[in-house]
CSV table of C-alpha atoms in Angstrom, one decimal:
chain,number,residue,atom,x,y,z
A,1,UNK,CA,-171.9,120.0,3.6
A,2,UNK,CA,-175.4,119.3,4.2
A,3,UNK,CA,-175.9,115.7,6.0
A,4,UNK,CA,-178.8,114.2,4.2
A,5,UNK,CA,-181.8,113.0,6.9
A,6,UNK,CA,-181.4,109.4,6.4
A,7,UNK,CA,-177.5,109.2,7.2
A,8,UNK,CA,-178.6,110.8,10.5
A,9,UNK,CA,-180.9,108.7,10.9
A,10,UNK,CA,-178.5,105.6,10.3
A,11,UNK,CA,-175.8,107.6,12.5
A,12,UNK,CA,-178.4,107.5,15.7
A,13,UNK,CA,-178.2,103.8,15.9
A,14,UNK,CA,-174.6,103.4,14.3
A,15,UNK,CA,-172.4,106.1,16.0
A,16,UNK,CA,-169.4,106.9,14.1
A,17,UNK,CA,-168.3,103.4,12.8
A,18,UNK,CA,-167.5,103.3,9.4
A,19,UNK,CA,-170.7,104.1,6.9
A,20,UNK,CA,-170.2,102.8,3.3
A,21,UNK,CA,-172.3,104.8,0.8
A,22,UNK,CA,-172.7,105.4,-3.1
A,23,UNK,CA,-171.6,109.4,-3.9
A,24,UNK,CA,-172.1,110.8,-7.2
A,25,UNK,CA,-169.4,113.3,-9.3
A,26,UNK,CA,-170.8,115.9,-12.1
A,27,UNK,CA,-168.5,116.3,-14.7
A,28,UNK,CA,-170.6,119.5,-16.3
A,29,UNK,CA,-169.8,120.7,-19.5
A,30,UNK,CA,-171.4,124.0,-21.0
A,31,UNK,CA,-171.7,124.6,-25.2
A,32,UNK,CA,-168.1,126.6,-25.5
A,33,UNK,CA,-166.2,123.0,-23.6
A,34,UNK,CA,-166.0,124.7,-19.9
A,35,UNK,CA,-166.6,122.9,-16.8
A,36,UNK,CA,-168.8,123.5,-13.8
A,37,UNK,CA,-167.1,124.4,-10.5
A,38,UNK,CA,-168.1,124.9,-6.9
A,39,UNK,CA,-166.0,126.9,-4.3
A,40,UNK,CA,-167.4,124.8,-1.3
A,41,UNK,CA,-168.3,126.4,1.6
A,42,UNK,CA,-167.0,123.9,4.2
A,43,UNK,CA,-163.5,124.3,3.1
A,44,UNK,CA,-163.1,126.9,0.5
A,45,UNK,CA,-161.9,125.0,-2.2
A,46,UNK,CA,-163.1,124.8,-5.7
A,47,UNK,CA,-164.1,121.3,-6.7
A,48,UNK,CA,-166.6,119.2,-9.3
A,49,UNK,CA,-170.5,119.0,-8.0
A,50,UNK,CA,-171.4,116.4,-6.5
A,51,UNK,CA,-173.6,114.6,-3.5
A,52,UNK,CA,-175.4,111.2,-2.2
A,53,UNK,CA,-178.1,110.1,-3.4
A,54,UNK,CA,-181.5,109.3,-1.5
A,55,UNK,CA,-182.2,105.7,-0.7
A,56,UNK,CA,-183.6,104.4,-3.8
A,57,UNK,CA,-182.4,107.6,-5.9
A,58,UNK,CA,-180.7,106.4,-9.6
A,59,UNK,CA,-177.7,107.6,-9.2
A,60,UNK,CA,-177.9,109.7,-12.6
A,61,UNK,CA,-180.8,111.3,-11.3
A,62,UNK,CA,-178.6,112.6,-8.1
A,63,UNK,CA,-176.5,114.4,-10.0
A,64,UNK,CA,-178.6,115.9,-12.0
A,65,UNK,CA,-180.3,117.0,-8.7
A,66,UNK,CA,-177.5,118.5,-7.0
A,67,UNK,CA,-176.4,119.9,-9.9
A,68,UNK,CA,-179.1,122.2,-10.0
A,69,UNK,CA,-179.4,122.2,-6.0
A,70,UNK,CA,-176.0,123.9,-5.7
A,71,UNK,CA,-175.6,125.7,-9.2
A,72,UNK,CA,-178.9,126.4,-10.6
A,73,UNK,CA,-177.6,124.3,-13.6
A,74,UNK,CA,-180.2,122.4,-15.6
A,75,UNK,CA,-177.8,119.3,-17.0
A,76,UNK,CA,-178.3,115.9,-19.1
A,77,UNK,CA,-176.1,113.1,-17.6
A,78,UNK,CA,-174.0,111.6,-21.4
A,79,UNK,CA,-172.3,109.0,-20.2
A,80,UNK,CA,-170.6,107.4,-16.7
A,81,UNK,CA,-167.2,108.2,-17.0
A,82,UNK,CA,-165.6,106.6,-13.6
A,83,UNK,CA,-166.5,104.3,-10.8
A,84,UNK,CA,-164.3,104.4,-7.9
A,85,UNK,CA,-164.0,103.2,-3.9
A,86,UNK,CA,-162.2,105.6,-2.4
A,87,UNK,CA,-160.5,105.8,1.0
A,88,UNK,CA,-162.0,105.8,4.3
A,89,UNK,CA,-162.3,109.6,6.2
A,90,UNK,CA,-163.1,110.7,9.4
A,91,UNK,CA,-165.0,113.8,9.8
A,92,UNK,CA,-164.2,116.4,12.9
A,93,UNK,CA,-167.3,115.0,14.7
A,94,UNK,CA,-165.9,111.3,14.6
A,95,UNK,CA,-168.0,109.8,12.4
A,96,UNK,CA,-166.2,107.7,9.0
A,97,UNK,CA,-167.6,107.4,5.7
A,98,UNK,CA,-166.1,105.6,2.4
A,99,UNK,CA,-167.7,106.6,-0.5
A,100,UNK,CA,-168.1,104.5,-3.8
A,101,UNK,CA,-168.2,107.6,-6.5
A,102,UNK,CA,-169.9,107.2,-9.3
A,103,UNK,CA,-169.0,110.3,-11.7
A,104,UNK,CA,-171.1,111.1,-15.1
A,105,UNK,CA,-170.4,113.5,-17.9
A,106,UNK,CA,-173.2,115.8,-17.9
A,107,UNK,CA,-173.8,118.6,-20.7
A,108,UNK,CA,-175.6,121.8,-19.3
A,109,UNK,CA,-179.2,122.7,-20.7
A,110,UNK,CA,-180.4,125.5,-18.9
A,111,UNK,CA,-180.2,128.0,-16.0
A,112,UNK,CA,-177.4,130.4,-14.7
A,113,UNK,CA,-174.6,129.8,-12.7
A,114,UNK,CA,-174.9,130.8,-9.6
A,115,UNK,CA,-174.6,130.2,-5.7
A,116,UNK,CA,-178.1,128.3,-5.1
A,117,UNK,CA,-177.9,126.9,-1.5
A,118,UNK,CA,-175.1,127.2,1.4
A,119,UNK,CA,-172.8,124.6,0.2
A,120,UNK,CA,-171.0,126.7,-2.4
A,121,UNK,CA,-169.4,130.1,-1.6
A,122,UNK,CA,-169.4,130.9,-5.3
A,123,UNK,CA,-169.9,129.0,-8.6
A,124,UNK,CA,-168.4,129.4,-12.2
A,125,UNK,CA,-167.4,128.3,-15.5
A,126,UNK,CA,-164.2,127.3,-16.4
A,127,UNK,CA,-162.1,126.7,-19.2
A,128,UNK,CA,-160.2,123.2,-19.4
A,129,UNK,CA,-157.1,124.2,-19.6
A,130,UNK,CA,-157.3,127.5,-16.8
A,131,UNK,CA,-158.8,125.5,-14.3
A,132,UNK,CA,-158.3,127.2,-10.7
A,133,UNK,CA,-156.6,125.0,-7.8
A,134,UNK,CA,-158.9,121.3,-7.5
A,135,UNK,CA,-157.7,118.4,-6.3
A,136,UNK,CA,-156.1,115.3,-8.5
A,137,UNK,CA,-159.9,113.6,-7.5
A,138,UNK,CA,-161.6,116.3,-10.0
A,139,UNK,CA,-158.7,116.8,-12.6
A,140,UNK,CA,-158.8,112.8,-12.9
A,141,UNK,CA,-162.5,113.1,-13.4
A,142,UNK,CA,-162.2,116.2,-16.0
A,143,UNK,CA,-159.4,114.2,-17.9
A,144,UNK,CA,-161.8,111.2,-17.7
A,145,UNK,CA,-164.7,113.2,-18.9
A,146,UNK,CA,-163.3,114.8,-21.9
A,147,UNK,CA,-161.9,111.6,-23.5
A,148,UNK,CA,-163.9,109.3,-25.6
A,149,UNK,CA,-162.0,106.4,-23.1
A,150,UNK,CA,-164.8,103.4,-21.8
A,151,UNK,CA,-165.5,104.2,-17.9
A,152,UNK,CA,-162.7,104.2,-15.7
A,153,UNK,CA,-162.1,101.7,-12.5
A,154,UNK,CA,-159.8,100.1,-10.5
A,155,UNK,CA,-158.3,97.2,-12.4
A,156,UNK,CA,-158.2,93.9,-10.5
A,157,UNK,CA,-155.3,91.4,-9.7
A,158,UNK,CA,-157.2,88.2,-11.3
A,159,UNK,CA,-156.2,86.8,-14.3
């Protein structure tokens, strides 16, 4: 996927110690209840749209972005739907990165699915309940996204 100039920026003086950064999941929904996919081009696997967003970027506002970066999509964010830290990973080239995901419902408005920059190999609309192979990160966030349920997180251990 596409590094963003300001991570590279930070990676020239950091190296590849551990980078903590906000990331933003699409949940997008069209009018017949199907959800927006991407088969990414870095690994060939289908998965929900997402990205990071610019210093200073709402994060709503990023995902409307790369919604329509990667898919052509014109979307509405409805509603946050999970916030979540996940675990640490290490890219080929070294460098670690631990997200904090913030994933919204969003309800298309416009455009046509397609391909609409190099980090999709293809794009589509699926039904819920025929969903190709995704990882348990976007079926949690599908699940998540179609419930009326407050935002999901992590409970905590205090009482």
């Amino acid at each position: 996927m596409t590094t963003p100039d300001f991570i590279r920026d930070l990676r020239a003086s950091a190296g590849h110690q551990l980078l903590w950064l906000p990331g933003v999941t699409a949940v997008v929904f069209d009018d017949e209840g199907r959800v927006l996919l991407g088969r990414r081009s870095d690994n060939g696997r289908w998965s929900l749209i997402g990205g990071i967003p610019e210093p200073g970027e709402q994060p709503a506002a990023c995902a409307v972005r790369e919604v329509e970066e990667e898919t052509a999509v014109r979307c509405v964010v409805e509603r946050l739907v999970l916030v979540q830290a996940l675990k640490p990973v290490t890219y080929d080239n070294g460098d670690v990165c631990q997200f904090m995901d913030i994933t919204f419902r969003c309800r298309a408005v416009g455009g046509e699915a397609r391909v609409n920059d190099d980090e999709s190999l293809e794009v589509g609309w699926f039904a819920v309940d025929a969903l190709p192979d995704i990882k348990d990160f976007g079926q949690t966030r599908v699940k998540q996204a179609m419930s009326d349920a407050p935002t999901w997180f992590e409970p905590t251990d205090s009482f």
